[in-house]
PDB file of C-alpha atoms and ligand atoms in Angstrom:
ATOM      1  CA  MET Q 960     137.887  85.998  25.328  1.00 89.00           C
ATOM      2  CA  PRO Q 961     138.411  82.520  23.816  1.00 91.00           C
ATOM      3  CA  LEU Q 962     140.657  81.604  26.732  1.00 95.00           C
ATOM      4  CA  ALA Q 963     139.661  83.614  29.788  1.00 97.00           C
ATOM      5  CA  ALA Q 964     135.903  84.002  29.293  1.00 98.00           C
ATOM      6  CA  LEU Q 965     135.481  80.493  27.924  1.00 98.00           C
ATOM      7  CA  THR Q 966     137.315  79.083  30.931  1.00 98.00           C
ATOM      8  CA  ALA Q 967     134.967  80.952  33.245  1.00 98.00           C
ATOM      9  CA  TRP Q 968     131.909  79.774  31.319  1.00 98.00           C
ATOM     10  CA  GLN Q 969     132.942  76.131  30.974  1.00 98.00           C
ATOM     11  CA  THR Q 970     133.918  75.722  34.625  1.00 98.00           C
ATOM     12  CA  LEU Q 971     130.585  77.118  35.838  1.00 98.00           C
ATOM     13  CA  VAL Q 972     128.182  75.806  33.183  1.00 98.00           C
ATOM     14  CA  ASP Q 973     129.668  72.636  31.690  1.00 98.00           C
ATOM     15  CA  THR Q 974     131.761  71.344  34.593  1.00 98.00           C
ATOM     16  CA  ALA Q 975     129.947  72.444  37.768  1.00 98.00           C
ATOM     17  CA  HIS Q 976     126.413  72.895  36.339  1.00 98.00           C
ATOM     18  CA  VAL Q 977     125.888  75.888  38.629  1.00 98.00           C
ATOM     19  CA  ARG Q 978     122.236  76.675  39.346  1.00 98.00           C
ATOM     20  CA  ALA Q 979     120.459  79.702  40.775  1.00 98.00           C
ATOM     21  CA  GLY Q 980     120.781  79.990  44.534  1.00 98.00           C
ATOM     22  CA  GLN Q 981     123.973  77.961  44.830  1.00 98.00           C
ATOM     23  CA  ARG Q 982     126.913  79.337  46.778  1.00 98.00           C
ATOM     24  CA  VAL Q 983     130.009  79.725  44.573  1.00 99.00           C
ATOM     25  CA  LEU Q 984     133.470  80.624  45.917  1.00 99.00           C
ATOM     26  CA  ILE Q 985     135.904  82.099  43.366  1.00 98.00           C
ATOM     27  CA  THR Q 986     139.594  82.575  44.205  1.00 98.00           C
ATOM     28  CA  ALA Q 987     141.654  85.180  42.276  1.00 98.00           C
ATOM     29  CA  ALA Q 988     138.329  86.765  41.334  1.00 98.00           C
ATOM     30  CA  ALA Q 989     139.930  90.005  40.117  1.00 98.00           C
ATOM     31  CA  GLY Q 990     142.090  88.391  37.433  1.00 98.00           C
ATOM     32  CA  GLY Q 991     141.470  87.683  33.763  1.00 98.00           C
ATOM     33  CA  VAL Q 992     139.472  84.491  34.296  1.00 98.00           C
ATOM     34  CA  GLY Q 993     138.153  85.531  37.694  1.00 98.00           C
ATOM     35  CA  HIS Q 994     136.350  88.711  36.694  1.00 98.00           C
ATOM     36  CA  PHE Q 995     134.420  86.787  34.039  1.00 98.00           C
ATOM     37  CA  THR Q 996     133.669  83.988  36.500  1.00 98.00           C
ATOM     38  CA  VAL Q 997     132.166  86.483  38.951  1.00 99.00           C
ATOM     39  CA  GLN Q 998     129.919  87.961  36.269  1.00 98.00           C
ATOM     40  CA  PHE Q 999     128.792  84.634  34.787  1.00 98.00           C
ATOM     41  CA  ALA Q1000     128.094  83.155  38.229  1.00 98.00           C
ATOM     42  CA  ARG Q1001     125.954  86.180  39.018  1.00 98.00           C
ATOM     43  CA  HIS Q1002     124.220  85.832  35.634  1.00 98.00           C
ATOM     44  CA  LEU Q1003     123.396  82.204  36.540  1.00 98.00           C
ATOM     45  CA  GLY Q1004     121.806  83.425  39.775  1.00 98.00           C
ATOM     46  CA  ALA Q1005     124.443  82.111  42.153  1.00 98.00           C
ATOM     47  CA  HIS Q1006     125.478  83.665  45.470  1.00 98.00           C
ATOM     48  CA  VAL Q1007     129.011  84.819  44.628  1.00 99.00           C
ATOM     49  CA  ILE Q1008     131.874  84.867  47.136  1.00 98.00           C
ATOM     50  CA  ALA Q1009     135.097  86.345  45.745  1.00 98.00           C
ATOM     51  CA  THR Q1010     138.660  86.495  47.074  1.00 98.00           C
ATOM     52  CA  ALA Q1011     140.899  89.433  46.099  1.00 98.00           C
ATOM     53  CA  GLY Q1012     142.968  92.194  47.637  1.00 98.00           C
ATOM     54  CA  ALA Q1013     140.854  94.871  49.376  1.00 98.00           C
ATOM     55  CA  ALA Q1014     141.504  97.457  46.629  1.00 98.00           C
ATOM     56  CA  ARG Q1015     139.445  95.321  44.224  1.00 98.00           C
ATOM     57  CA  HIS Q1016     136.426  94.687  46.455  1.00 98.00           C
ATOM     58  CA  ALA Q1017     134.224  97.623  45.428  1.00 98.00           C
ATOM     59  CA  TRP Q1018     134.763  96.835  41.753  1.00 98.00           C
ATOM     60  CA  LEU Q1019     134.030  93.114  42.244  1.00 98.00           C
ATOM     61  CA  LYS Q1020     130.768  94.001  43.991  1.00 98.00           C
ATOM     62  CA  GLU Q1021     129.818  96.113  40.970  1.00 98.00           C
ATOM     63  CA  LEU Q1022     130.485  93.056  38.811  1.00 98.00           C
ATOM     64  CA  GLY Q1023     128.186  90.928  40.945  1.00 98.00           C
ATOM     65  CA  ALA Q1024     130.052  89.579  43.978  1.00 98.00           C
ATOM     66  CA  ASP Q1025     127.772  89.238  47.021  1.00 98.00           C
ATOM     67  CA  GLU Q1026     130.675  88.768  49.444  1.00 98.00           C
ATOM     68  CA  THR Q1027     134.357  89.662  49.139  1.00 98.00           C
ATOM     69  CA  ILE Q1028     137.251  88.325  51.196  1.00 98.00           C
ATOM     70  CA  ASP Q1029     140.655  89.994  51.426  1.00 98.00           C
ATOM     71  CA  TYR Q1030     143.016  87.058  51.012  1.00 98.00           C
ATOM     72  CA  THR Q1031     145.917  89.120  52.418  1.00 97.00           C
ATOM     73  CA  THR Q1032     144.290  89.400  55.846  1.00 98.00           C
ATOM     74  CA  THR Q1033     141.743  86.573  56.045  1.00 98.00           C
ATOM     75  CA  ARG Q1034     141.960  82.832  55.456  1.00 98.00           C
ATOM     76  CA  PHE Q1035     138.840  82.275  53.364  1.00 98.00           C
ATOM     77  CA  GLU Q1036     138.278  78.846  54.904  1.00 98.00           C
ATOM     78  CA  ASP Q1037     137.785  80.589  58.276  1.00 97.00           C
ATOM     79  CA  ALA Q1038     135.148  82.931  56.823  1.00 97.00           C
ATOM     80  CA  VAL Q1039     133.111  80.788  54.422  1.00 98.00           C
ATOM     81  CA  SER Q1040     131.190  77.528  54.701  1.00 98.00           C
ATOM     82  CA  GLY Q1041     128.349  75.676  53.014  1.00 98.00           C
ATOM     83  CA  VAL Q1042     129.750  76.331  49.550  1.00 98.00           C
ATOM     84  CA  ASP Q1043     128.318  74.286  46.649  1.00 98.00           C
ATOM     85  CA  VAL Q1044     131.076  75.004  44.110  1.00 99.00           C
ATOM     86  CA  VAL Q1045     134.630  76.354  44.377  1.00 98.00           C
ATOM     87  CA  ILE Q1046     136.243  77.693  41.210  1.00 98.00           C
ATOM     88  CA  ASP Q1047     139.889  77.796  42.290  1.00 98.00           C
ATOM     89  CA  LEU Q1048     142.027  80.047  40.106  1.00 98.00           C
ATOM     90  CA  VAL Q1049     145.074  80.265  42.405  1.00 97.00           C
ATOM     91  CA  GLY Q1050     145.944  76.621  43.045  1.00 95.00           C
ATOM     92  CA  ASP Q1051     147.859  74.540  45.540  1.00 95.00           C
ATOM     93  CA  ALA Q1052     151.236  75.521  44.057  1.00 93.00           C
ATOM     94  CA  HIS Q1053     150.850  79.148  45.167  1.00 91.00           C
ATOM     95  CA  ASP Q1054     148.647  79.492  48.228  1.00 92.00           C
ATOM     96  CA  ARG Q1055     147.335  75.939  48.736  1.00 96.00           C
ATOM     97  CA  THR Q1056     143.919  77.351  47.900  1.00 97.00           C
ATOM     98  CA  GLY Q1057     142.704  74.058  46.419  1.00 97.00           C
ATOM     99  CA  THR Q1058     143.335  71.993  49.534  1.00 97.00           C
ATOM    100  CA  ARG Q1059     142.249  74.828  51.832  1.00 98.00           C
ATOM    101  CA  SER Q1060     138.982  75.281  49.940  1.00 98.00           C
ATOM    102  CA  LEU Q1061     137.849  71.700  50.664  1.00 98.00           C
ATOM    103  CA  LYS Q1062     136.896  72.885  54.160  1.00 98.00           C
ATOM    104  CA  THR Q1063     134.463  75.481  52.757  1.00 98.00           C
ATOM    105  CA  LEU Q1064     132.443  72.955  50.713  1.00 98.00           C
ATOM    106  CA  ARG Q1065     129.217  71.368  51.847  1.00 98.00           C
ATOM    107  CA  ARG Q1066     129.201  67.557  51.817  1.00 98.00           C
ATOM    108  CA  GLY Q1067     129.144  66.493  48.135  1.00 98.00           C
ATOM    109  CA  GLY Q1068     130.190  69.967  46.958  1.00 98.00           C
ATOM    110  CA  LEU Q1069     132.602  70.351  44.027  1.00 98.00           C
ATOM    111  CA  LEU Q1070     136.054  71.916  43.705  1.00 98.00           C
ATOM    112  CA  VAL Q1071     137.085  72.778  40.135  1.00 98.00           C
ATOM    113  CA  ALA Q1072     140.898  72.910  40.266  1.00 98.00           C
ATOM    114  CA  VAL Q1073     141.702  75.164  37.308  1.00 98.00           C
ATOM    115  CA  PRO Q1074     145.443  76.045  37.460  1.00 96.00           C
ATOM    116  CA  ALA Q1075     147.233  72.722  37.793  1.00 87.00           C
ATOM    117  CA  GLY Q1076     144.810  69.831  37.926  1.00 90.00           C
ATOM    118  CA  VAL Q1077     144.309  67.403  40.792  1.00 97.00           C
ATOM    119  CA  SER Q1078     147.287  65.908  42.613  1.00 97.00           C
ATOM    120  CA  PRO Q1079     146.905  62.492  44.314  1.00 97.00           C
ATOM    121  CA  GLU Q1080     147.136  64.327  47.661  1.00 97.00           C
ATOM    122  CA  LEU Q1081     144.306  66.690  46.736  1.00 98.00           C
ATOM    123  CA  ALA Q1082     142.141  63.814  45.472  1.00 98.00           C
ATOM    124  CA  HIS Q1083     142.743  61.915  48.711  1.00 98.00           C
ATOM    125  CA  ALA Q1084     141.959  64.969  50.868  1.00 98.00           C
ATOM    126  CA  ALA Q1085     138.717  65.569  48.952  1.00 98.00           C
ATOM    127  CA  GLU Q1086     137.613  61.974  49.391  1.00 98.00           C
ATOM    128  CA  ALA Q1087     138.371  62.130  53.101  1.00 98.00           C
ATOM    129  CA  ALA Q1088     136.338  65.352  53.382  1.00 97.00           C
ATOM    130  CA  GLY Q1089     133.340  63.894  51.520  1.00 98.00           C
ATOM    131  CA  VAL Q1090     133.546  66.380  48.655  1.00 98.00           C
ATOM    132  CA  ARG Q1091     134.320  66.130  44.940  1.00 98.00           C
ATOM    133  CA  VAL Q1092     137.247  67.576  42.996  1.00 98.00           C
ATOM    134  CA  THR Q1093     137.832  67.757  39.251  1.00 98.00           C
ATOM    135  CA  PRO Q1094     140.580  69.080  36.971  1.00 98.00           C
ATOM    136  CA  TYR Q1095     139.661  71.337  34.072  1.00 97.00           C
ATOM    137  CA  LEU Q1096     141.159  72.161  30.667  1.00 97.00           C
ATOM    138  CA  VAL Q1097     139.626  74.788  28.396  1.00 97.00           C
ATOM    139  CA  GLU Q1098     138.318  73.562  25.020  1.00 96.00           C
ATOM    140  CA  PRO Q1099     137.306  75.453  21.868  1.00 96.00           C
ATOM    141  CA  ASP Q1100     133.542  76.070  21.834  1.00 97.00           C
ATOM    142  CA  GLY Q1101     132.104  78.433  19.230  1.00 97.00           C
ATOM    143  CA  ALA Q1102     128.544  78.157  20.496  1.00 98.00           C
ATOM    144  CA  ALA Q1103     129.523  79.145  24.042  1.00 98.00           C
ATOM    145  CA  LEU Q1104     131.630  82.021  22.690  1.00 98.00           C
ATOM    146  CA  ALA Q1105     128.594  83.274  20.753  1.00 98.00           C
ATOM    147  CA  THR Q1106     126.521  83.172  23.950  1.00 98.00           C
ATOM    148  CA  ILE Q1107     129.253  85.060  25.815  1.00 98.00           C
ATOM    149  CA  ALA Q1108     129.529  87.652  23.028  1.00 97.00           C
ATOM    150  CA  GLY Q1109     125.761  88.157  23.268  1.00 97.00           C
ATOM    151  CA  LEU Q1110     126.020  88.882  26.991  1.00 97.00           C
ATOM    152  CA  ILE Q1111     128.806  91.388  26.343  1.00 97.00           C
ATOM    153  CA  ASP Q1112     126.967  93.073  23.453  1.00 97.00           C
ATOM    154  CA  ALA Q1113     123.897  93.373  25.677  1.00 97.00           C
ATOM    155  CA  GLY Q1114     125.967  95.110  28.351  1.00 96.00           C
ATOM    156  CA  LYS Q1115     125.363  92.319  30.879  1.00 96.00           C
ATOM    157  CA  VAL Q1116     129.044  91.378  31.089  1.00 97.00           C
ATOM    158  CA  THR Q1117     131.982  93.767  30.900  1.00 97.00           C
ATOM    159  CA  VAL Q1118     135.556  93.095  29.797  1.00 97.00           C
ATOM    160  CA  GLU Q1119     138.088  94.765  32.049  1.00 98.00           C
ATOM    161  CA  VAL Q1120     141.320  95.870  30.347  1.00 97.00           C
ATOM    162  CA  GLU Q1121     143.753  97.149  32.938  1.00 96.00           C
ATOM    163  CA  GLU Q1122     146.515  98.226  30.590  1.00 96.00           C
ATOM    164  CA  THR Q1123     147.410  98.199  26.891  1.00 97.00           C
ATOM    165  CA  PHE Q1124     150.932  97.713  25.515  1.00 97.00           C
ATOM    166  CA  PRO Q1125     152.221  98.035  21.919  1.00 97.00           C
ATOM    167  CA  LEU Q1126     153.567  94.737  20.563  1.00 96.00           C
ATOM    168  CA  GLU Q1127     157.170  96.036  20.791  1.00 96.00           C
ATOM    169  CA  GLN Q1128     156.711  96.105  24.577  1.00 97.00           C
ATOM    170  CA  ALA Q1129     155.514  92.494  24.817  1.00 97.00           C
ATOM    171  CA  GLY Q1130     158.282  91.758  27.311  1.00 97.00           C
ATOM    172  CA  ALA Q1131     157.016  94.457  29.661  1.00 97.00           C
ATOM    173  CA  ALA Q1132     153.482  93.157  29.235  1.00 97.00           C
ATOM    174  CA  HIS Q1133     154.589  89.640  30.178  1.00 96.00           C
ATOM    175  CA  ALA Q1134     156.433  90.958  33.219  1.00 96.00           C
ATOM    176  CA  ARG Q1135     153.252  92.763  34.237  1.00 95.00           C
ATOM    177  CA  VAL Q1136     151.175  89.577  33.975  1.00 95.00           C
ATOM    178  CA  GLU Q1137     153.798  87.478  35.732  1.00 95.00           C
ATOM    179  CA  ALA Q1138     153.611  89.790  38.744  1.00 95.00           C
ATOM    180  CA  GLY Q1139     150.212  88.158  39.384  1.00 94.00           C
ATOM    181  CA  ARG Q1140     148.347  91.362  40.271  1.00 95.00           C
ATOM    182  CA  THR Q1141     146.419  91.957  37.037  1.00 96.00           C
ATOM    183  CA  ARG Q1142     142.928  93.456  37.246  1.00 97.00           C
ATOM    184  CA  GLY Q1143     141.100  91.864  34.300  1.00 97.00           C
ATOM    185  CA  LYS Q1144     143.281  91.549  31.204  1.00 97.00           C
ATOM    186  CA  ILE Q1145     146.425  93.078  29.679  1.00 96.00           C
ATOM    187  CA  VAL Q1146     146.169  93.797  25.933  1.00 96.00           C
ATOM    188  CA  LEU Q1147     148.858  93.883  23.236  1.00 96.00           C
ATOM    189  CA  THR Q1148     148.094  96.114  20.274  1.00 96.00           C
ATOM    190  CA  VAL Q1149     149.431  95.427  16.772  1.00 94.00           C
ATOM    191  CA  ALA Q1150     149.957  98.381  14.438  1.00 85.00           C
ATOM    192  CA  ASP Q1151     148.205  98.169  11.037  1.00 74.00           C
TER     193      ASP Q1151
HETATM  194  N1  NAP P1297     143.003  74.837  33.040  1.00 57.30           N
HETATM  195  C1  NAP P1297     142.768  75.730  32.069  1.00 57.30           C
HETATM  196  O1  NAP P1297     142.294  75.380  30.986  1.00 57.30           O
HETATM  197  C2  NAP P1297     143.076  77.185  32.334  1.00 57.30           C
HETATM  198  C3  NAP P1297     142.528  78.160  31.478  1.00 57.30           C
HETATM  199  C4  NAP P1297     142.785  79.509  31.771  1.00 57.30           C
HETATM  200  C5  NAP P1297     143.570  79.849  32.883  1.00 57.30           C
HETATM  201  N2  NAP P1297     144.103  78.861  33.646  1.00 57.30           N
HETATM  202  C6  NAP P1297     144.888  79.197  34.858  1.00 57.30           C
HETATM  203  O2  NAP P1297     144.009  79.880  35.745  1.00 57.30           O
HETATM  204  C7  NAP P1297     144.759  80.739  36.592  1.00 57.30           C
HETATM  205  C8  NAP P1297     144.168  82.140  36.583  1.00 57.30           C
HETATM  206  O3  NAP P1297     144.431  82.754  35.327  1.00 57.30           O
HETATM  207  P1  NAP P1297     144.235  84.321  35.123  1.00 57.30           P
HETATM  208  O4  NAP P1297     144.637  84.620  33.732  1.00 57.30           O
HETATM  209  O5  NAP P1297     142.882  84.716  35.601  1.00 57.30           O
HETATM  210  O6  NAP P1297     145.325  84.903  36.145  1.00 57.30           O
HETATM  211  P2  NAP P1297     145.683  86.433  36.428  1.00 57.30           P
HETATM  212  O7  NAP P1297     144.797  87.336  35.617  1.00 57.30           O
HETATM  213  O8  NAP P1297     147.160  86.604  36.260  1.00 57.30           O
HETATM  214  O9  NAP P1297     145.327  86.577  37.963  1.00 57.30           O
HETATM  215  C9  NAP P1297     145.702  87.767  38.602  1.00 57.30           C
HETATM  216  C10 NAP P1297     144.862  87.936  39.845  1.00 57.30           C
HETATM  217  O10 NAP P1297     145.195  86.939  40.821  1.00 57.30           O
HETATM  218  C11 NAP P1297     144.894  87.482  42.084  1.00 57.30           C
HETATM  219  N3  NAP P1297     145.566  86.695  43.126  1.00 57.30           N
HETATM  220  C12 NAP P1297     146.867  86.361  43.154  1.00 57.30           C
HETATM  221  N4  NAP P1297     147.114  85.573  44.251  1.00 57.30           N
HETATM  222  C13 NAP P1297     145.924  85.429  44.891  1.00 57.30           C
HETATM  223  C14 NAP P1297     145.502  84.732  46.063  1.00 57.30           C
HETATM  224  N5  NAP P1297     146.377  84.043  46.806  1.00 57.30           N
HETATM  225  N6  NAP P1297     144.194  84.784  46.416  1.00 57.30           N
HETATM  226  C15 NAP P1297     143.301  85.494  45.674  1.00 57.30           C
HETATM  227  N7  NAP P1297     143.637  86.187  44.565  1.00 57.30           N
HETATM  228  C16 NAP P1297     144.941  86.149  44.183  1.00 57.30           C
HETATM  229  C17 NAP P1297     145.306  88.923  41.995  1.00 57.30           C
HETATM  230  O11 NAP P1297     144.469  89.659  42.852  1.00 57.30           O
HETATM  231  P3  NAP P1297     145.005  90.969  43.643  1.00 57.30           P
HETATM  232  O12 NAP P1297     145.531  91.899  42.590  1.00 57.30           O
HETATM  233  O13 NAP P1297     143.806  91.474  44.355  1.00 57.30           O
HETATM  234  O14 NAP P1297     146.118  90.508  44.532  1.00 57.30           O
HETATM  235  C18 NAP P1297     145.065  89.276  40.503  1.00 57.30           C
HETATM  236  O15 NAP P1297     143.873  90.020  40.325  1.00 57.30           O
HETATM  237  C19 NAP P1297     146.209  80.674  36.068  1.00 57.30           C
HETATM  238  O16 NAP P1297     146.930  79.740  36.864  1.00 57.30           O
HETATM  239  C20 NAP P1297     146.054  80.138  34.664  1.00 57.30           C
HETATM  240  O17 NAP P1297     147.210  79.481  34.190  1.00 57.30           O
HETATM  241  C21 NAP P1297     143.868  77.541  33.394  1.00 57.30           C
END
């Protein structure tokens, strides 16, 4: 929670100042950060557009996505426009999602480049497109964590744990995460 949920919260609330009615595009929406971002964006009253493999679409709609895009068959920039805020959780290093997402933004819209910051090329492309781009780095924030915990305790936000490993199998857990297909989070348990 202090990493994944706080990242989701800070990108939407503190960095992008998302308001009700805004259109928010979230890439890698089914992952650890993504599934919180979908739920918080919905909680803020945004129109949520989520990219994920088709097997995750029904679940993401339960979490609050209004639209889902299968990134394995559809280029999201061909399907979405007029977006106010992009929370990019894939990044230019993998699928060039940062640069590609600039096309989906309305003039003056904001891309929050979460995985690897903003390269000079990305900054230049954003300026040329008339949109904004910002890097992001998670910071400790006890007050925000308390707010998030309240939402979870109230049943308004759920924490998805795809699989649990004992600590002795930490290597297998890492391999699982590195495959890049995680639904929600992977948990390591420590024996008493
Ligand atoms: N800047 C910061 O402070 C900060 C903080 C936290 C995290 N991060 C970064 O944020 C990124 C996301 O972290 P995470 O923990 O959420 O990752 P994760 O849980 O490992 O993400 C896994 C998800 O990514 C999806 N995915 C993979 N490639 C995709 C693509 N091309 N398009 C759409 N979805 C795709 C997969 O969906 P399918 O299974 O459907 O394929 C899977 O559900 C990482 O790069 C992480 O390092 C940065």
